[in-house]
mmCIF file of C-alpha atoms (C1' of nucleotides) in Angstrom:
data_model
loop_
_atom_site.group_PDB
_atom_site.id
_atom_site.type_symbol
_atom_site.label_atom_id
_atom_site.label_comp_id
_atom_site.label_asym_id
_atom_site.label_seq_id
_atom_site.Cartn_x
_atom_site.Cartn_y
_atom_site.Cartn_z
ATOM 1 C CA UNK Z 270 0.000 0.000 0.000
ATOM 2 C CA UNK Z 271 2.676 2.473 0.860
ATOM 3 C CA UNK Z 272 4.762 1.274 -2.063
ATOM 4 C CA UNK Z 273 2.600 2.872 -4.676
ATOM 5 C CA UNK Z 274 3.281 6.591 -4.452
ATOM 6 C CA UNK Z 275 0.374 8.474 -2.938
ATOM 7 C CA UNK Z 276 -0.755 11.221 -5.272
ATOM 8 C CA UNK Z 277 -1.347 14.221 -3.102
ATOM 9 C CA UNK Z 278 -2.602 16.377 -5.927
ATOM 10 C CA UNK Z 279 -5.436 13.992 -6.737
ATOM 11 C CA UNK Z 280 -6.800 13.803 -3.249
ATOM 12 C CA UNK Z 281 -9.987 15.545 -2.289
ATOM 13 C CA UNK Z 282 -8.466 17.219 0.735
ATOM 14 C CA UNK Z 283 -5.648 18.695 -1.275
ATOM 15 C CA UNK Z 284 -7.917 20.061 -3.986
ATOM 16 C CA UNK Z 285 -10.420 21.504 -1.597
ATOM 17 C CA UNK Z 286 -7.701 23.170 0.436
ATOM 18 C CA UNK Z 287 -6.112 24.765 -2.580
ATOM 19 C CA UNK Z 288 -9.350 25.988 -4.065
ATOM 20 C CA UNK Z 289 -10.320 27.418 -0.733
ATOM 21 C CA UNK Z 290 -7.080 29.336 -0.323
ATOM 22 C CA UNK Z 291 -7.089 30.489 -3.916
ATOM 23 C CA UNK Z 292 -10.619 31.867 -3.751
ATOM 24 C CA UNK Z 293 -10.076 33.560 -0.408
ATOM 25 C CA UNK Z 294 -6.801 35.055 -1.585
ATOM 26 C CA UNK Z 295 -8.326 36.309 -4.777
ATOM 27 C CA UNK Z 296 -11.178 37.970 -2.950
ATOM 28 C CA UNK Z 297 -8.935 39.484 -0.309
ATOM 29 C CA UNK Z 298 -6.837 41.036 -3.039
ATOM 30 C CA UNK Z 299 -9.922 42.294 -4.876
ATOM 31 C CA UNK Z 300 -11.298 43.871 -1.714
ATOM 32 C CA UNK Z 301 -8.028 45.587 -0.976
ATOM 33 C CA UNK Z 302 -7.540 46.689 -4.571
ATOM 34 C CA UNK Z 303 -10.962 48.299 -4.568
ATOM 35 C CA UNK Z 304 -10.045 50.180 -1.428
ATOM 36 C CA UNK Z 305 -12.100 48.152 1.039
ATOM 37 C CA UNK Z 306 -10.349 47.469 4.305
ATOM 38 C CA UNK Z 307 -12.224 44.229 4.951
ATOM 39 C CA UNK Z 308 -11.188 40.587 4.777
ATOM 40 C CA UNK Z 309 -13.191 37.742 3.278
ATOM 41 C CA UNK Z 310 -13.922 36.227 6.650
ATOM 42 C CA UNK Z 311 -15.095 39.543 7.983
ATOM 43 C CA UNK Z 312 -17.259 39.889 4.889
ATOM 44 C CA UNK Z 313 -18.925 36.571 5.739
ATOM 45 C CA UNK Z 314 -19.959 37.990 9.079
ATOM 46 C CA UNK Z 315 -21.274 41.102 7.365
ATOM 47 C CA UNK Z 316 -23.320 38.989 4.959
ATOM 48 C CA UNK Z 317 -25.165 37.525 7.885
ATOM 49 C CA UNK Z 318 -25.609 40.858 9.597
ATOM 50 C CA UNK Z 319 -26.990 42.502 6.476
ATOM 51 C CA UNK Z 320 -29.789 39.944 6.673
ATOM 52 C CA UNK Z 321 -30.054 39.623 10.424
ATOM 53 C CA UNK Z 322 -28.729 42.675 12.158
ATOM 54 C CA UNK Z 323 -28.343 42.243 15.872
ATOM 55 C CA UNK Z 324 -27.395 38.584 15.678
ATOM 56 C CA UNK Z 325 -25.556 37.230 18.683
ATOM 57 C CA UNK Z 326 -22.142 35.595 18.553
ATOM 58 C CA UNK Z 327 -23.736 32.205 19.002
ATOM 59 C CA UNK Z 328 -26.074 32.755 16.113
ATOM 60 C CA UNK Z 329 -23.234 33.919 13.866
ATOM 61 C CA UNK Z 330 -21.187 30.953 14.933
ATOM 62 C CA UNK Z 331 -23.912 28.499 13.947
ATOM 63 C CA UNK Z 332 -24.692 30.233 10.665
ATOM 64 C CA UNK Z 333 -21.197 30.815 9.426
ATOM 65 C CA UNK Z 334 -19.769 27.614 10.779
ATOM 66 C CA UNK Z 335 -16.935 28.948 12.875
ATOM 67 C CA UNK Z 336 -16.258 28.363 16.523
ATOM 68 C CA UNK Z 337 -16.879 31.043 19.059
ATOM 69 C CA UNK Z 338 -13.255 32.066 19.432
ATOM 70 C CA UNK Z 339 -13.099 32.858 15.735
ATOM 71 C CA UNK Z 340 -16.302 34.877 15.903
ATOM 72 C CA UNK Z 341 -14.969 36.885 18.811
ATOM 73 C CA UNK Z 342 -11.899 37.840 16.831
ATOM 74 C CA UNK Z 343 -13.717 38.565 13.585
ATOM 75 C CA UNK Z 344 -16.137 40.842 15.394
ATOM 76 C CA UNK Z 345 -13.137 42.448 17.109
ATOM 77 C CA UNK Z 346 -11.748 43.224 13.679
ATOM 78 C CA UNK Z 347 -15.021 44.601 12.391
ATOM 79 C CA UNK Z 348 -15.413 46.726 15.485
ATOM 80 C CA UNK Z 349 -11.877 48.046 15.187
ATOM 81 C CA UNK Z 350 -12.690 49.111 11.639
ATOM 82 C CA UNK Z 351 -15.826 50.809 12.829
ATOM 83 C CA UNK Z 352 -18.185 48.629 10.792
ATOM 84 C CA UNK Z 353 -19.952 47.062 13.706
ATOM 85 C CA UNK Z 354 -20.844 47.656 17.332
ATOM 86 C CA UNK Z 355 -21.329 45.191 20.180
ATOM 87 C CA UNK Z 356 -24.229 45.629 22.573
ATOM 88 C CA UNK Z 357 -24.842 43.434 25.600
ATOM 89 C CA UNK Z 358 -28.365 42.008 25.616
ATOM 90 C CA UNK Z 359 -30.744 43.472 28.177
ATOM 91 C CA UNK Z 360 -32.517 40.259 29.083
ATOM 92 C CA UNK Z 361 -29.349 38.188 29.115
ATOM 93 C CA UNK Z 362 -26.259 40.233 29.688
ATOM 94 C CA UNK Z 363 -24.032 37.386 28.563
ATOM 95 C CA UNK Z 364 -25.239 37.700 24.971
ATOM 96 C CA UNK Z 365 -23.654 40.353 22.831
ATOM 97 C CA UNK Z 366 -25.729 41.447 19.891
ATOM 98 C CA UNK Z 367 -23.788 42.712 16.912
ATOM 99 C CA UNK Z 368 -25.152 45.855 15.277
ATOM 100 C CA UNK Z 369 -24.077 47.438 12.017
ATOM 101 C CA UNK Z 370 -22.827 50.985 11.843
ATOM 102 C CA UNK Z 371 -23.674 53.159 8.884
ATOM 103 C CA UNK Z 372 -20.229 52.394 7.494
ATOM 104 C CA UNK Z 373 -20.891 48.685 7.832
ATOM 105 C CA UNK Z 374 -24.201 48.959 6.046
ATOM 106 C CA UNK Z 375 -22.741 50.970 3.216
ATOM 107 C CA UNK Z 376 -20.313 48.273 2.092
ATOM 108 C CA UNK Z 377 -22.985 45.866 0.937
ATOM 109 C CA UNK Z 378 -23.339 46.822 -2.716
ATOM 110 C CA UNK Z 379 -19.662 47.205 -3.391
ATOM 111 C CA UNK Z 380 -18.464 44.040 -1.734
ATOM 112 C CA UNK Z 381 -21.226 41.883 -3.171
ATOM 113 C CA UNK Z 382 -20.399 43.085 -6.663
ATOM 114 C CA UNK Z 383 -16.786 42.011 -6.228
ATOM 115 C CA UNK Z 384 -17.869 38.648 -4.833
ATOM 116 C CA UNK Z 385 -20.249 37.965 -7.685
ATOM 117 C CA UNK Z 386 -17.579 38.863 -10.201
ATOM 118 C CA UNK Z 387 -15.008 36.585 -8.598
ATOM 119 C CA UNK Z 388 -17.467 33.731 -8.309
ATOM 120 C CA UNK Z 389 -18.442 34.117 -11.949
ATOM 121 C CA UNK Z 390 -14.816 33.972 -12.990
ATOM 122 C CA UNK Z 391 -14.130 30.954 -10.834
ATOM 123 C CA UNK Z 392 -17.061 29.065 -12.323
ATOM 124 C CA UNK Z 393 -16.507 30.176 -15.902
ATOM 125 C CA UNK Z 394 -17.009 27.423 -18.446
ATOM 126 C CA UNK Z 395 -18.499 24.999 -15.969
ATOM 127 C CA UNK Z 396 -22.070 23.941 -16.774
ATOM 128 C CA UNK Z 397 -24.505 24.647 -13.962
ATOM 129 C CA UNK Z 398 -25.492 21.032 -13.482
ATOM 130 C CA UNK Z 399 -21.888 19.962 -13.001
ATOM 131 C CA UNK Z 400 -21.383 22.766 -10.539
ATOM 132 C CA UNK Z 401 -24.485 21.708 -8.624
ATOM 133 C CA UNK Z 402 -23.385 18.126 -8.532
ATOM 134 C CA UNK Z 403 -20.013 19.184 -7.225
ATOM 135 C CA UNK Z 404 -21.641 21.197 -4.475
ATOM 136 C CA UNK Z 405 -23.874 18.279 -3.573
ATOM 137 C CA UNK Z 406 -20.847 16.070 -3.193
ATOM 138 C CA UNK Z 407 -19.145 18.651 -1.009
ATOM 139 C CA UNK Z 408 -22.210 18.971 1.204
ATOM 140 C CA UNK Z 409 -22.296 15.214 1.535
ATOM 141 C CA UNK Z 410 -18.625 15.096 2.461
ATOM 142 C CA UNK Z 411 -19.192 17.805 5.033
ATOM 143 C CA UNK Z 412 -21.993 15.743 6.507
ATOM 144 C CA UNK Z 413 -19.831 12.645 6.616
ATOM 145 C CA UNK Z 414 -17.076 14.383 8.513
ATOM 146 C CA UNK Z 415 -19.301 16.432 10.767
ATOM 147 C CA UNK Z 416 -20.690 13.334 12.396
ATOM 148 C CA UNK Z 417 -17.309 12.672 13.919
ATOM 149 C CA UNK Z 418 -16.843 16.237 15.016
ATOM 150 C CA UNK Z 419 -15.861 17.221 18.524
ATOM 151 C CA UNK Z 420 -19.126 18.352 20.068
ATOM 152 C CA UNK Z 421 -19.173 22.074 20.411
ATOM 153 C CA UNK Z 422 -21.637 24.924 20.580
ATOM 154 C CA UNK Z 423 -23.243 25.723 17.229
ATOM 155 C CA UNK L 267 -29.494 42.417 -6.783
ATOM 156 C CA UNK L 268 -28.624 43.063 -3.207
ATOM 157 C CA UNK L 269 -32.262 42.826 -2.212
ATOM 158 C CA UNK L 270 -32.471 39.097 -2.570
ATOM 159 C CA UNK L 271 -30.541 37.703 0.388
ATOM 160 C CA UNK L 272 -27.264 36.159 -0.649
ATOM 161 C CA UNK L 273 -27.063 32.578 0.532
ATOM 162 C CA UNK L 274 -23.598 32.137 1.900
ATOM 163 C CA UNK L 275 -24.020 28.461 2.630
ATOM 164 C CA UNK L 276 -24.781 27.653 -0.989
ATOM 165 C CA UNK L 277 -21.767 29.351 -2.422
ATOM 166 C CA UNK L 278 -18.832 27.393 -3.717
ATOM 167 C CA UNK L 279 -16.302 29.330 -1.728
ATOM 168 C CA UNK L 280 -18.107 28.745 1.527
ATOM 169 C CA UNK L 281 -18.493 25.016 0.960
ATOM 170 C CA UNK L 282 -14.956 24.514 -0.137
ATOM 171 C CA UNK L 283 -13.622 26.458 2.825
ATOM 172 C CA UNK L 284 -15.660 24.481 5.318
ATOM 173 C CA UNK L 285 -14.810 21.117 3.847
ATOM 174 C CA UNK L 286 -11.167 22.067 3.803
ATOM 175 C CA UNK L 287 -11.138 23.076 7.458
ATOM 176 C CA UNK L 288 -13.183 20.087 8.508
ATOM 177 C CA UNK L 289 -10.908 17.591 6.784
ATOM 178 C CA UNK L 290 -7.739 19.212 8.042
ATOM 179 C CA UNK L 291 -9.119 19.409 11.554
ATOM 180 C CA UNK L 292 -10.215 15.815 11.533
ATOM 181 C CA UNK L 293 -6.821 14.643 10.364
ATOM 182 C CA UNK L 294 -4.949 16.820 12.823
ATOM 183 C CA UNK L 295 -6.983 15.329 15.644
ATOM 184 C CA UNK L 296 -6.424 11.802 14.341
ATOM 185 C CA UNK L 297 -2.685 12.348 14.110
ATOM 186 C CA UNK L 298 -2.531 13.717 17.633
ATOM 187 C CA UNK L 299 -4.808 11.018 19.016
ATOM 188 C CA UNK L 300 -2.561 8.339 17.554
ATOM 189 C CA UNK L 301 0.416 9.953 19.223
ATOM 190 C CA UNK L 302 1.976 11.543 16.146
ATOM 191 C CA UNK L 303 3.331 15.016 16.722
ATOM 192 C CA UNK L 304 2.830 16.105 13.120
ATOM 193 C CA UNK L 305 0.334 18.435 11.466
ATOM 194 C CA UNK L 306 -1.492 17.824 8.211
ATOM 195 C CA UNK L 307 0.495 20.462 6.381
ATOM 196 C CA UNK L 308 3.739 18.993 7.623
ATOM 197 C CA UNK L 309 2.490 15.599 6.495
ATOM 198 C CA UNK L 310 2.012 16.974 2.983
ATOM 199 C CA UNK L 311 5.670 17.898 2.904
ATOM 200 C CA UNK L 312 6.597 14.445 4.143
ATOM 201 C CA UNK L 313 4.499 12.830 1.413
ATOM 202 C CA UNK L 314 6.630 14.524 -1.183
ATOM 203 C CA UNK L 315 9.859 13.706 0.592
ATOM 204 C CA UNK L 316 8.979 10.047 0.937
ATOM 205 C CA UNK L 317 8.878 9.955 -2.853
ATOM 206 C CA UNK L 318 11.580 12.470 -3.579
ATOM 207 C CA UNK L 319 13.974 12.765 -0.713
ATOM 208 C CA UNK L 320 16.347 15.663 -1.019
ATOM 209 C CA UNK L 321 13.882 17.938 -2.758
ATOM 210 C CA UNK L 322 14.665 21.638 -2.563
ATOM 211 C CA UNK L 323 12.344 24.228 -1.122
ATOM 212 C CA UNK L 324 11.480 25.429 -4.611
ATOM 213 C CA UNK L 325 10.563 21.938 -5.709
ATOM 214 C CA UNK L 326 8.391 21.400 -2.648
ATOM 215 C CA UNK L 327 6.771 24.747 -3.205
ATOM 216 C CA UNK L 328 5.810 23.878 -6.771
ATOM 217 C CA UNK L 329 4.603 20.384 -5.909
ATOM 218 C CA UNK L 330 2.609 21.163 -2.834
ATOM 219 C CA UNK L 331 1.327 24.482 -4.041
ATOM 220 C CA UNK L 332 2.480 26.698 -1.222
ATOM 221 C CA UNK L 333 4.569 29.809 -1.410
ATOM 222 C CA UNK L 334 8.136 29.788 -0.304
ATOM 223 C CA UNK L 335 7.544 31.471 3.024
ATOM 224 C CA UNK L 336 5.155 28.693 3.982
ATOM 225 C CA UNK L 337 7.628 26.035 2.948
ATOM 226 C CA UNK L 338 10.358 27.634 5.022
ATOM 227 C CA UNK L 339 8.163 27.489 8.102
ATOM 228 C CA UNK L 340 6.864 24.001 7.514
ATOM 229 C CA UNK L 341 10.384 22.702 7.092
ATOM 230 C CA UNK L 342 11.328 24.624 10.236
ATOM 231 C CA UNK L 343 8.634 22.721 12.086
ATOM 232 C CA UNK L 344 9.703 19.366 10.686
ATOM 233 C CA UNK L 345 13.300 20.098 11.558
ATOM 234 C CA UNK L 346 12.373 21.126 15.083
ATOM 235 C CA UNK L 347 10.601 17.782 15.489
ATOM 236 C CA UNK L 348 13.676 15.994 14.202
ATOM 237 C CA UNK L 349 11.929 14.512 11.172
ATOM 238 C CA UNK L 350 13.965 16.291 8.565
ATOM 239 C CA UNK L 351 17.341 17.896 7.986
ATOM 240 C CA UNK L 352 18.333 20.820 5.755
ATOM 241 C CA UNK L 353 21.514 20.598 3.706
ATOM 242 C CA UNK L 354 22.853 23.405 1.540
ATOM 243 C CA UNK L 355 23.504 22.281 -2.029
ATOM 244 C CA UNK L 356 27.128 21.893 -3.046
ATOM 245 C CA UNK L 357 26.791 23.241 -6.563
ATOM 246 C CA UNK L 358 24.470 26.064 -5.593
ATOM 247 C CA UNK L 359 24.730 27.002 -1.986
ATOM 248 C CA UNK L 360 21.477 28.947 -2.128
ATOM 249 C CA UNK L 361 19.464 25.758 -2.562
ATOM 250 C CA UNK L 362 18.649 23.811 0.560
ATOM 251 C CA UNK L 363 17.876 20.180 0.023
ATOM 252 C CA UNK L 364 15.583 18.588 2.561
ATOM 253 C CA UNK L 365 16.588 15.146 3.796
ATOM 254 C CA UNK L 366 14.569 12.739 5.921
ATOM 255 C CA UNK L 367 15.834 11.468 9.217
ATOM 256 C CA UNK L 368 15.130 7.930 10.301
ATOM 257 C CA UNK L 369 12.303 9.252 12.441
ATOM 258 C CA UNK L 370 10.831 11.039 9.443
ATOM 259 C CA UNK L 371 10.993 7.910 7.310
ATOM 260 C CA UNK L 372 9.373 5.786 9.971
ATOM 261 C CA UNK L 373 6.119 7.743 10.056
ATOM 262 C CA UNK L 374 5.040 6.774 6.580
ATOM 263 C CA UNK L 375 2.969 3.666 7.257
ATOM 264 C CA UNK L 376 1.215 4.999 10.298
ATOM 265 C CA UNK L 377 0.278 8.391 8.920
ATOM 266 C CA UNK L 378 -0.844 7.054 5.563
ATOM 267 C CA UNK L 379 -3.130 4.568 7.259
ATOM 268 C CA UNK L 380 -4.838 7.371 9.162
ATOM 269 C CA UNK L 381 -5.159 9.437 6.008
ATOM 270 C CA UNK L 382 -6.688 6.616 4.035
ATOM 271 C CA UNK L 383 -9.152 5.916 6.813
ATOM 272 C CA UNK L 384 -10.209 9.558 7.070
ATOM 273 C CA UNK L 385 -10.530 9.874 3.318
ATOM 274 C CA UNK L 386 -12.656 6.749 3.143
ATOM 275 C CA UNK L 387 -14.953 8.073 5.821
ATOM 276 C CA UNK L 388 -15.241 11.459 4.148
ATOM 277 C CA UNK L 389 -16.191 9.867 0.836
ATOM 278 C CA UNK L 390 -18.482 7.228 2.282
ATOM 279 C CA UNK L 391 -21.640 6.684 0.272
ATOM 280 C CA UNK L 392 -20.498 8.800 -2.634
ATOM 281 C CA UNK L 393 -20.205 6.895 -5.921
ATOM 282 C CA UNK L 394 -16.767 7.074 -7.484
ATOM 283 C CA UNK L 395 -17.949 8.745 -10.655
ATOM 284 C CA UNK L 396 -19.623 11.556 -8.750
ATOM 285 C CA UNK L 397 -16.492 12.016 -6.698
ATOM 286 C CA UNK L 398 -14.401 12.159 -9.857
ATOM 287 C CA UNK L 399 -16.696 14.672 -11.430
ATOM 288 C CA UNK L 400 -16.508 16.801 -8.328
ATOM 289 C CA UNK L 401 -12.737 16.726 -8.414
ATOM 290 C CA UNK L 402 -12.748 17.637 -12.094
ATOM 291 C CA UNK L 403 -14.861 20.658 -11.341
ATOM 292 C CA UNK L 404 -12.534 21.688 -8.532
ATOM 293 C CA UNK L 405 -9.507 21.355 -10.779
ATOM 294 C CA UNK L 406 -11.222 23.490 -13.376
ATOM 295 C CA UNK L 407 -12.069 26.124 -10.788
ATOM 296 C CA UNK L 408 -8.485 26.126 -9.621
ATOM 297 C CA UNK L 409 -7.374 26.678 -13.193
ATOM 298 C CA UNK L 410 -9.821 29.524 -13.651
ATOM 299 C CA UNK L 411 -8.585 31.363 -10.601
ATOM 300 C CA UNK L 412 -4.921 30.602 -11.070
ATOM 301 C CA UNK L 413 -4.818 32.557 -14.296
ATOM 302 C CA UNK L 414 -5.391 35.723 -12.352
ATOM 303 C CA UNK L 415 -2.855 34.848 -9.710
ATOM 304 C CA UNK L 416 -0.140 37.214 -8.597
ATOM 305 C CA UNK L 417 2.892 35.949 -10.428
ATOM 306 C CA UNK L 418 5.206 34.170 -8.064
ATOM 307 C CA UNK L 419 7.756 31.417 -8.114
ATOM 308 C CA UNK L 420 6.413 27.922 -8.699
ATOM 309 C "C1'" DG Y 195 35.723 40.958 -14.228
ATOM 310 C "C1'" DA Y 196 32.517 44.446 -12.026
ATOM 311 C "C1'" DA Y 197 27.775 46.096 -11.833
ATOM 312 C "C1'" DA Y 198 23.127 44.708 -12.308
ATOM 313 C "C1'" DA Y 199 19.541 41.355 -12.361
ATOM 314 C "C1'" DA Y 200 17.679 37.096 -11.130
ATOM 315 C "C1'" DT Y 201 17.163 33.300 -7.915
ATOM 316 C "C1'" DG Y 202 16.582 30.547 -3.424
ATOM 317 C "C1'" DG Y 203 15.405 31.143 1.017
ATOM 318 C "C1'" DT Y 204 14.403 33.782 5.447
ATOM 319 C "C1'" DT Y 205 11.950 37.072 8.269
ATOM 320 C "C1'" DG Y 206 8.407 40.290 10.177
ATOM 321 C "C1'" DA Y 207 3.696 41.855 10.117
ATOM 322 C "C1'" DT Y 208 -1.069 40.739 9.939
ATOM 323 C "C1'" DG Y 209 -5.111 37.654 9.689
ATOM 324 C "C1'" DA Y 210 -7.310 33.261 10.440
ATOM 325 C "C1'" DC Y 211 -8.181 28.770 12.827
ATOM 326 C "C1'" DG Y 212 -8.639 25.280 16.720
ATOM 327 C "C1'" DC Y 213 -8.236 23.941 21.426
ATOM 328 C "C1'" DA Y 214 -8.409 24.554 26.187
ATOM 329 C "C1'" DA Y 215 -8.831 27.289 30.088
ATOM 330 C "C1'" DC Y 216 -11.115 30.959 31.898
ATOM 331 C "C1'" DC Y 217 -14.789 34.647 33.542
ATOM 332 C "C1'" DG Y 218 -19.354 36.292 34.345
ATOM 333 C "C1'" DT Y 219 -24.161 35.466 34.011
ATOM 334 C "C1'" DT Y 220 -28.177 32.698 34.100
ATOM 335 C "C1'" DC Y 221 -30.668 28.481 35.046
ATOM 336 C "C1'" DA Y 222 -32.047 24.215 37.543
ATOM 337 C "C1'" DC Y 223 -32.872 21.933 41.354
ATOM 338 C "C1'" DC Y 224 -33.305 20.645 45.933
ATOM 339 C "C1'" DG H 199 -32.682 31.151 47.853
ATOM 340 C "C1'" DG H 200 -28.118 29.056 47.541
ATOM 341 C "C1'" DT H 201 -25.112 25.753 45.061
ATOM 342 C "C1'" DG H 202 -23.650 23.834 41.019
ATOM 343 C "C1'" DA H 203 -24.223 23.107 36.139
ATOM 344 C "C1'" DA H 204 -24.728 25.152 31.808
ATOM 345 C "C1'" DC H 205 -24.056 28.849 28.727
ATOM 346 C "C1'" DG H 206 -22.087 33.020 26.049
ATOM 347 C "C1'" DG H 207 -17.984 35.142 25.223
ATOM 348 C "C1'" DT H 208 -12.896 36.111 25.791
ATOM 349 C "C1'" DT H 209 -8.078 34.933 25.889
ATOM 350 C "C1'" DG H 210 -3.469 32.446 25.409
ATOM 351 C "C1'" DC H 211 -1.011 29.361 22.684
ATOM 352 C "C1'" DG H 212 0.399 26.958 18.585
ATOM 353 C "C1'" DT H 213 -0.179 26.418 13.572
ATOM 354 C "C1'" DC H 214 -0.814 28.059 8.916
ATOM 355 C "C1'" DA H 215 -1.401 31.563 5.177
ATOM 356 C "C1'" DT H 216 -0.186 35.912 2.590
ATOM 357 C "C1'" DC H 217 2.663 39.918 1.408
ATOM 358 C "C1'" DA H 218 6.637 42.581 1.216
ATOM 359 C "C1'" DA H 219 11.188 43.444 2.349
ATOM 360 C "C1'" DC H 220 15.463 41.446 2.867
ATOM 361 C "C1'" DC H 221 20.058 38.561 2.451
ATOM 362 C "C1'" DA H 222 23.164 35.728 0.078
ATOM 363 C "C1'" DT H 223 24.546 33.542 -3.816
ATOM 364 C "C1'" DT H 224 24.513 32.784 -8.707
ATOM 365 C "C1'" DT H 225 24.046 34.438 -13.465
ATOM 366 C "C1'" DT H 226 23.896 38.017 -17.020
ATOM 367 C "C1'" DT H 227 25.554 41.554 -19.413
ATOM 368 C "C1'" DC H 228 28.661 44.806 -21.180
#
DNA sequence: GAAAAATGGTTGATGACGCAACCGTTCACC
DNA sequence: GGTGAACGGTTGCGTCATCAACCATTTTTC
C-alpha cells in the first residue's frame, strides 16, 4: 500500500484546500484593490448581519460555521474598523448582539459586486449542473465528517 | 441584486472552505490522538519527501502548491521535530535540500493509514464517478482562478 | 571581471483557525 | 434562595497563510 506513491494532488483534501485558499486570496486582493479594508472572513460575518442585524455571537457561529473564538476575533476586527458595534443584551447580559454601523451597512453593494464577479470567474465554463453536482458532493462530504466532530456549541 | 438575500451556505467558496477546514481538523486530531506530533500540512511535505527525498524548497513549493515562506516554516517545524534535515547544495549554496531522518521515514505507514481511513470516511456513500466529477470541477475552478494569480515562483 | 539582475530562502507583520482554560451570568434543582 | 451546572464570550497558545522586504549567492551583461 505504501509502495505505490500516494498522489497528493489527486486527493480531495488537497484540492479543496487549494481551491479554498485560492478563492479567499483572490477575494482578499480584490477587496483591498478596490479600497475596502475588509477581509473575506469579515465579509462573511457582514453577509449575515446585512440579513439579520443584531445577531448574537452564538447565532453567527452556527450560521457561518466557525467556533466562538473565531467569531470573537472577527467581530473584534469589524469593530476596530468601525463597521460594527457590540451591545450586551438586556434580558441576558451574557449575549452580545452585533449591530451594524452606517459604514458597515454601506459596504454591501460594493463588496457583493466584487464577490459575484469573482465567483463568476471561478465558475466560468463549468455547466450549472456539473457545478451543482459538485456542491452536492461537497455537502455530503461535510456531513460525513461532521458526524465525527468534537461536540461544540453551534 | 442586493435585495435578494445572498445565501452564503450555498456558495462554492463557503463550501470549499468548510470542507477544507473540517478535513484538516479531523486529520490533525487523528494524528494527535494516535500519538503523532505532526500536522497535516507537515504531512504533505513528508508525502513529497517520501517519494523524492532531497527535494529543494522550490521543488516542494511547486509540488505542494504553497509559497516559499510557507515552505520555510513548515520545514522549520519538521526540523524542530527531528523529522527532517536541511543541507545546503554543493553546486548552488542557495538551494537547501531537505533530507529525511530515520524518524521522518518511519512515520510513513502509520500516517498514511490514518489518512486513508479519514478519506474513506469522508467519501463514504459517494459513488466514485460523482467524486471524480466533483474533483474535475474543482480542478477546473483552480485553473480559472490561477490565471489571475499574482505571479510568483512555482 | 565588475555592476546589475535574477534566484533561493528567510523574516516580520497581519489575519485566520482550533483547542483549552477561563470569567461572568443565568438556570435548575433541591 | 443558595449551590452547582450550563451557557455566552474572551483569551493564550500553537499552527498556517499571505505579502513585502530582505540577504546571500549565482548568473547576465557589457
